[in-house]
Amino acid sequence: MYASKLAARGDVWEIYSIWNIPGGEKISRYANTFIRLGWQHYTYDYTGSGDWNMLPLDINSAAEMQMLQMMGMDSIKDANQVYLTFEAYF
């Protein structure tokens, strides 16, 4: 799952660590390379995060959750995401 932190209708917490990779200066004096390992925790308050076409429904409301289930959709209360990236800037 990949979700935008800005599009989340709720809270997002993130912890990450960055390790610089030496040797970028040999290619260019402006080069910078590093590896990032991180974890994100999403806690949703409303449904429809990431989709501006969908009406936000309160996850804590039983009536709104019943309406969502009648549409054949399920809600997610929270999610976790672990990522590892290799980034290079020149």
C-alpha atoms as one frame of an Amber mdcrd trajectory, in Angstrom:
protein
   0.000   0.000   0.000   1.235   3.437  -0.814  -0.702   6.446   0.415   0.021
  10.129   0.401   0.502  11.660   3.833  -1.210  14.853   2.655  -4.273  12.985
   1.342  -4.842  11.048   4.582  -8.016  12.068   6.395  -6.551  11.537   9.843
  -3.088  11.411  11.404   0.195  10.121   9.990   3.311   9.400  12.037   6.678
   8.729  10.429  10.069   7.601  11.707  13.025   7.303   9.352  16.793   7.043
   9.304  19.171   8.246   6.586  22.585   6.763   5.753  24.861   8.787   3.493
  26.793   6.849   0.860  30.294   8.232   0.361  31.684   8.618  -3.128  29.184
  10.999  -4.662  31.811  13.733  -4.700  33.870  11.685  -7.180  31.100  11.994
  -9.766  30.176  15.605  -9.106  30.864  18.077  -6.334  27.093  18.594  -6.047
  26.256  14.874  -5.919  24.625  13.411  -2.837  23.538   9.786  -2.454  21.862
   8.160   0.510  19.631   5.308   1.653  16.500   5.986   3.688  14.691   3.375
   5.796  11.398   4.446   7.306   8.067   3.482   8.849   4.741   5.311   8.522
   1.622   4.773  10.628  -1.712   6.058   9.302  -4.712   6.526  11.620  -7.810
   7.413   9.614 -10.729   9.435  11.004 -12.751   9.451   7.774 -13.097   7.143
   4.776 -12.102   8.046   1.247  -8.546   9.144   1.890  -6.703   9.737  -1.366
  -9.907  10.050  -3.440 -11.371  13.537  -3.731 -14.483  12.120  -5.481 -15.668
  10.255  -2.391 -17.686  11.799   0.419 -15.740  11.549   3.698 -17.670   9.334
   6.115 -16.862   9.241   9.836 -15.348   5.865  10.737 -16.710   6.092  14.305
 -20.328   6.547  13.127 -22.236   3.240  12.937 -24.840   4.678  10.528 -22.204
   5.951   8.102 -20.284   2.659   8.266 -23.495   0.765   7.465 -24.022   3.013
   4.435 -20.446   2.327   3.326 -20.933  -1.442   3.695 -24.141  -1.253   1.635
 -22.046   0.289  -1.161 -19.780  -2.775  -0.952 -16.800  -0.927   0.497 -14.801
  -1.531   3.650 -13.071   1.089   5.746  -9.531   1.022   7.073  -8.976   2.420
  10.570  -5.191   2.278  10.509  -2.345   1.119   8.299   1.417   0.693   8.492
   3.983   1.107   5.761   7.713   0.288   5.774   9.904   1.603   2.973  13.513
   1.548   1.797  14.693   4.054  -0.817  17.939   4.769  -2.617  18.188   8.420
  -3.619  20.788  10.245  -5.666  20.957  13.975  -6.305  23.246  15.600  -8.862
